[in-house]
Coordinates of C-alpha atoms and ligand atoms in Angstrom, one line a residue:
T48 CA 33.2 2.4 -82.2
P49 CA 29.6 1.3 -82.6
T50 CA 28.5 -2.2 -81.8
L51 CA 26.7 -2.5 -85.1
A52 CA 27.4 -0.4 -88.2
F53 CA 25.9 -0.4 -91.7
R54 CA 27.7 1.7 -94.3
G55 CA 26.0 2.3 -97.6
V56 CA 24.4 -1.1 -97.6
A57 CA 22.3 -2.3 -100.5
K58 CA 20.7 -5.7 -100.9
V59 CA 19.6 -7.3 -104.1
F60 CA 18.2 -10.8 -104.0
P61 CA 19.0 -13.3 -106.8
T62 CA 15.4 -12.9 -107.9
G63 CA 16.3 -9.3 -108.8
T64 CA 14.3 -7.8 -105.9
R65 CA 16.1 -4.7 -104.5
A66 CA 15.3 -4.9 -100.8
L67 CA 17.6 -2.2 -99.3
E68 CA 19.3 0.9 -100.7
D69 CA 22.1 3.0 -99.2
V70 CA 21.4 2.1 -95.6
S71 CA 23.7 3.5 -93.0
I72 CA 23.1 2.8 -89.3
D73 CA 25.1 2.9 -86.1
V74 CA 24.0 1.1 -82.9
R75 CA 26.3 2.1 -80.1
A76 CA 27.1 0.0 -77.0
G77 CA 24.1 -0.2 -74.7
E78 CA 21.8 1.6 -77.1
F79 CA 18.3 0.3 -78.0
V80 CA 17.4 1.2 -81.5
S81 CA 14.1 0.4 -83.2
V82 CA 13.5 0.1 -86.9
V83 CA 9.9 0.8 -88.0
G84 CA 8.4 0.7 -91.5
P85 CA 5.6 -0.9 -93.5
S86 CA 5.5 -4.5 -94.5
G87 CA 7.9 -5.3 -97.4
C88 CA 10.3 -2.3 -96.9
G89 CA 13.2 -4.6 -96.0
K90 CA 13.2 -4.7 -92.2
S91 CA 13.7 -8.4 -91.9
T92 CA 16.4 -8.3 -94.6
L93 CA 18.2 -5.6 -92.6
L94 CA 18.1 -7.8 -89.4
R95 CA 19.2 -10.9 -91.3
L96 CA 22.3 -8.9 -92.6
A97 CA 23.0 -7.7 -89.0
A98 CA 22.8 -11.3 -87.8
G99 CA 25.2 -12.5 -90.5
L100 CA 22.5 -14.8 -91.9
D101 CA 22.8 -13.1 -95.3
G102 CA 25.4 -10.9 -97.0
A103 CA 25.2 -7.3 -98.3
T104 CA 25.3 -6.8 -102.1
E105 CA 26.9 -3.3 -101.7
G106 CA 28.4 -1.6 -98.7
E107 CA 29.6 -3.0 -95.3
V108 CA 28.0 -4.5 -92.3
D109 CA 30.3 -4.3 -89.3
V110 CA 29.5 -6.1 -86.0
R111 CA 31.7 -5.4 -83.0
A112 CA 30.1 -7.8 -80.5
S113 CA 31.7 -11.0 -79.1
T114 CA 28.2 -12.5 -78.7
T115 CA 25.1 -11.7 -80.7
S116 CA 21.6 -13.2 -80.0
F117 CA 18.5 -13.2 -82.1
V118 CA 14.8 -13.4 -81.2
F119 CA 12.4 -14.0 -84.0
Q120 CA 8.6 -13.6 -84.3
E121 CA 8.0 -17.3 -83.9
A122 CA 9.6 -18.6 -80.7
T123 CA 11.6 -21.3 -82.4
L124 CA 11.8 -23.7 -79.5
L125 CA 12.7 -27.3 -79.6
E126 CA 9.3 -29.0 -78.8
W127 CA 10.8 -32.2 -77.3
R128 CA 13.0 -30.2 -74.8
T129 CA 11.7 -28.7 -71.6
A130 CA 11.9 -24.9 -71.2
R131 CA 15.1 -25.2 -69.1
R132 CA 16.7 -27.5 -71.7
N133 CA 15.8 -25.1 -74.5
V134 CA 17.6 -22.4 -72.6
E135 CA 20.5 -24.7 -71.8
L136 CA 21.1 -25.4 -75.5
V137 CA 23.3 -22.3 -75.8
G138 CA 25.6 -23.5 -73.0
E139 CA 25.7 -27.0 -74.4
L140 CA 26.9 -25.7 -77.8
A141 CA 29.5 -23.6 -76.0
G142 CA 30.7 -26.5 -73.9
V143 CA 29.6 -25.0 -70.5
A144 CA 29.6 -27.7 -67.7
A145 CA 26.2 -29.2 -66.9
A146 CA 25.8 -27.7 -63.4
E147 CA 26.7 -24.2 -64.5
R148 CA 24.4 -24.5 -67.5
R149 CA 21.6 -25.5 -65.3
R150 CA 22.2 -22.6 -62.9
R151 CA 22.4 -20.0 -65.7
A152 CA 19.2 -21.4 -67.4
A153 CA 17.3 -21.3 -64.1
E154 CA 18.4 -17.7 -63.5
A155 CA 17.5 -16.6 -67.0
L156 CA 14.0 -18.3 -66.7
E157 CA 13.5 -16.6 -63.4
L158 CA 14.4 -13.2 -64.9
V159 CA 11.6 -13.6 -67.5
G160 CA 9.1 -14.7 -64.9
L161 CA 9.1 -18.4 -65.6
A162 CA 10.3 -19.7 -62.3
G163 CA 8.3 -22.9 -61.7
F164 CA 7.8 -23.6 -65.4
E165 CA 11.4 -24.9 -66.1
D166 CA 10.3 -28.5 -66.6
Q167 CA 7.3 -27.8 -68.9
H168 CA 7.5 -28.5 -72.6
P169 CA 6.8 -25.6 -75.0
R170 CA 3.5 -27.0 -76.2
S171 CA 2.0 -26.7 -72.7
L172 CA 3.0 -23.0 -72.5
S173 CA 1.1 -19.9 -73.8
G174 CA 2.4 -17.8 -76.7
G175 CA 3.7 -15.2 -74.3
M176 CA 5.5 -17.8 -72.2
R177 CA 7.0 -19.3 -75.3
M178 CA 8.3 -15.9 -76.2
R179 CA 9.7 -15.5 -72.7
V180 CA 11.6 -18.8 -73.1
S181 CA 12.9 -17.5 -76.4
I182 CA 14.1 -14.3 -74.7
A183 CA 15.7 -16.2 -71.8
R184 CA 17.6 -18.4 -74.4
A185 CA 18.8 -15.2 -76.1
L186 CA 19.9 -13.5 -72.9
V187 CA 21.6 -16.5 -71.2
A188 CA 24.5 -16.0 -73.6
E189 CA 25.0 -12.5 -72.1
P190 CA 25.0 -10.9 -75.6
Q191 CA 26.6 -7.6 -76.4
L192 CA 24.1 -7.3 -79.2
A193 CA 20.5 -8.5 -79.3
L194 CA 18.5 -8.6 -82.5
F195 CA 14.7 -8.8 -82.4
D196 CA 12.5 -9.3 -85.5
E197 CA 8.9 -8.4 -84.5
P198 CA 9.1 -10.7 -81.5
F199 CA 5.8 -9.6 -80.0
G200 CA 3.9 -9.4 -83.3
A201 CA 1.9 -12.6 -82.9
L202 CA 1.0 -12.0 -79.3
D203 CA -2.4 -10.7 -78.0
E204 CA -2.3 -7.1 -77.0
I205 CA -2.2 -7.6 -73.2
T206 CA 0.6 -10.1 -73.4
R207 CA 2.4 -7.7 -75.8
L208 CA 2.2 -4.8 -73.4
K209 CA 3.5 -7.1 -70.6
M210 CA 6.4 -8.3 -72.8
Q211 CA 7.4 -4.8 -73.7
T212 CA 7.6 -3.8 -70.0
E213 CA 9.6 -7.0 -69.4
L214 CA 12.0 -6.4 -72.2
Q215 CA 12.6 -2.8 -71.1
R216 CA 13.4 -4.1 -67.6
L217 CA 15.8 -6.7 -69.0
F218 CA 17.5 -4.1 -71.1
Q219 CA 18.0 -1.8 -68.1
L220 CA 19.4 -4.8 -66.2
K221 CA 21.7 -6.3 -68.8
G222 CA 22.9 -3.4 -70.9
F223 CA 23.1 -5.1 -74.3
A224 CA 22.8 -3.1 -77.5
A225 CA 19.6 -3.9 -79.3
M226 CA 18.1 -3.6 -82.7
F227 CA 14.4 -4.1 -82.6
I228 CA 12.3 -4.5 -85.8
T229 CA 8.6 -3.6 -85.6
H230 CA 5.9 -2.1 -87.7
S231 CA 4.4 -0.5 -84.5
I232 CA 5.5 3.0 -84.0
S233 CA 4.1 3.1 -80.4
E234 CA 6.1 -0.1 -79.6
A235 CA 9.3 1.5 -81.1
V236 CA 8.8 4.7 -79.1
Y237 CA 8.1 2.9 -75.9
L238 CA 11.1 0.6 -76.1
S239 CA 13.9 2.6 -77.6
S240 CA 16.0 5.6 -77.3
R241 CA 16.2 5.9 -81.1
V242 CA 13.7 5.1 -83.8
L243 CA 14.9 4.6 -87.4
V244 CA 12.1 5.0 -89.9
M245 CA 12.3 2.9 -93.1
S246 CA 10.2 3.4 -96.2
G247 CA 10.0 2.6 -99.9
R248 CA 11.0 -0.3 -102.1
P249 CA 13.9 -0.7 -102.0
G250 CA 13.8 0.3 -98.3
R251 CA 15.8 3.3 -97.2
I252 CA 16.2 4.9 -93.8
V253 CA 14.2 8.1 -94.2
D254 CA 14.3 9.4 -90.6
D255 CA 16.4 8.9 -87.4
I256 CA 14.6 10.1 -84.3
E257 CA 16.0 10.4 -80.8
V258 CA 13.3 9.6 -78.3
P259 CA 13.9 12.4 -75.7
W260 CA 11.9 10.8 -72.8
S261 CA 13.6 7.4 -72.9
Y262 CA 14.4 5.8 -69.6
P263 CA 17.7 6.8 -68.0
R264 CA 20.1 3.9 -67.7
S265 CA 20.6 3.0 -64.0
Ligands
LIG278 P1 9.8 -6.5 -94.2 O1 10.5 -7.3 -93.1 O2 9.9 -5.0 -94.0 O3 8.4 -6.9 -94.3 P2 11.5 -8.0 -96.0 O4 12.9 -7.7 -95.6 O5 10.9 -9.3 -95.5 O6 10.5 -6.8 -95.6 O7 11.4 -8.0 -97.5 C1 11.8 -6.9 -98.3 C2 11.6 -7.2 -99.8 O8 12.6 -8.3 -100.1 C3 10.3 -7.8 -100.1 O9 9.9 -7.4 -101.4 C4 10.5 -9.3 -100.1 O10 9.5 -10.0 -100.9 C5 11.9 -9.4 -100.6 N1 12.6 -10.6 -100.1 C6 12.8 -10.9 -98.8 N2 13.6 -12.0 -98.7 C7 13.8 -12.4 -100.0 C8 14.5 -13.5 -100.5 N3 15.1 -14.5 -99.8 N4 14.5 -13.7 -101.9 C9 13.9 -12.8 -102.6 N5 13.2 -11.7 -102.2 C10 13.2 -11.5 -100.9
LIG279 P1 8.6 -11.0 -92.4 O1 7.2 -10.4 -92.5 O2 9.0 -11.2 -91.0 O3 9.6 -10.3 -93.2 P2 8.2 -12.9 -94.5 O4 7.0 -13.8 -94.4 O5 8.2 -11.7 -95.4 O6 8.5 -12.5 -93.0 O7 9.5 -13.8 -94.9 C1 9.7 -15.0 -94.3 C2 11.0 -15.6 -94.9 O8 10.8 -15.8 -96.3 C3 12.2 -14.8 -94.7 O9 13.3 -15.7 -94.5 C4 12.4 -14.1 -96.0 O10 13.8 -13.8 -96.3 C5 11.8 -15.0 -97.0 N1 11.1 -14.3 -98.1 C6 10.3 -13.3 -98.1 N2 9.9 -12.9 -99.3 C7 10.5 -13.7 -100.2 C8 10.5 -13.9 -101.6 N3 9.9 -13.0 -102.4 N4 11.2 -14.9 -102.1 C9 11.9 -15.7 -101.4 N5 12.0 -15.7 -100.0 C10 11.3 -14.7 -99.4

């Protein structure tokens, strides 16, 4: 059974905007799927439905993951907390003991290359570093499904290339299923084993492409 499944999903907003039409998607365990398409075709709406932040008007959204994490374009960090305490938040909410929380947060920050920056506040970090904190916070929960909404869209190109490499490495290491929204075809092809192409208003899936040279899972 897929980790994430959409079956004939349509979304109509109360304003009358039809954002999605007849969308069917499977994301299998450990699979990295990108969704590309032009601005306004419904990519964010699709991700919000997958995240359970909004409901489908027609069809079904089925999530078979005990833990789901999200990463949005703006690294939505708590400015008054240090990097480490931003990452610890997940454990605090889940009632994990302080020492264990601290250990997991340090490990997650090290994984994203932020060892030594644990005690800095977000405002003193660069855009790329803030995104790294956001990714560490998403991965510290050991999600089975990770949802990304254009996480690197606001970064400069060099930082974006570094972050793509970083995310690919974390994916190899952690083995979560991922749905990654982007309007960059090159980013989608680099990151994922499957690229879903969305188009139109309302948005539909118009192509489903296997990327044949994707990285073998170790
Ligand atoms: P994308 O992420 O591909 O840019 P969106 O999912 O943000 O597209 O938007 C798809 C369409 O739905 C757009 O026409 C947008 O204006 C509309 N839309 C998105 N969210 C809402 C909302 N909460 N209420 C009304 N219309 C919305
Ligand atoms: P993105 O480009 O990532 O889709 P947007 O700027 O389109 O971001 O949307 C930001 C937020 O505003 C989202 O939560 C979306 O649902 C909401 N939104 C987008 N379009 C509309 C709209 N026409 N009416 C109401 N809310 C909207």
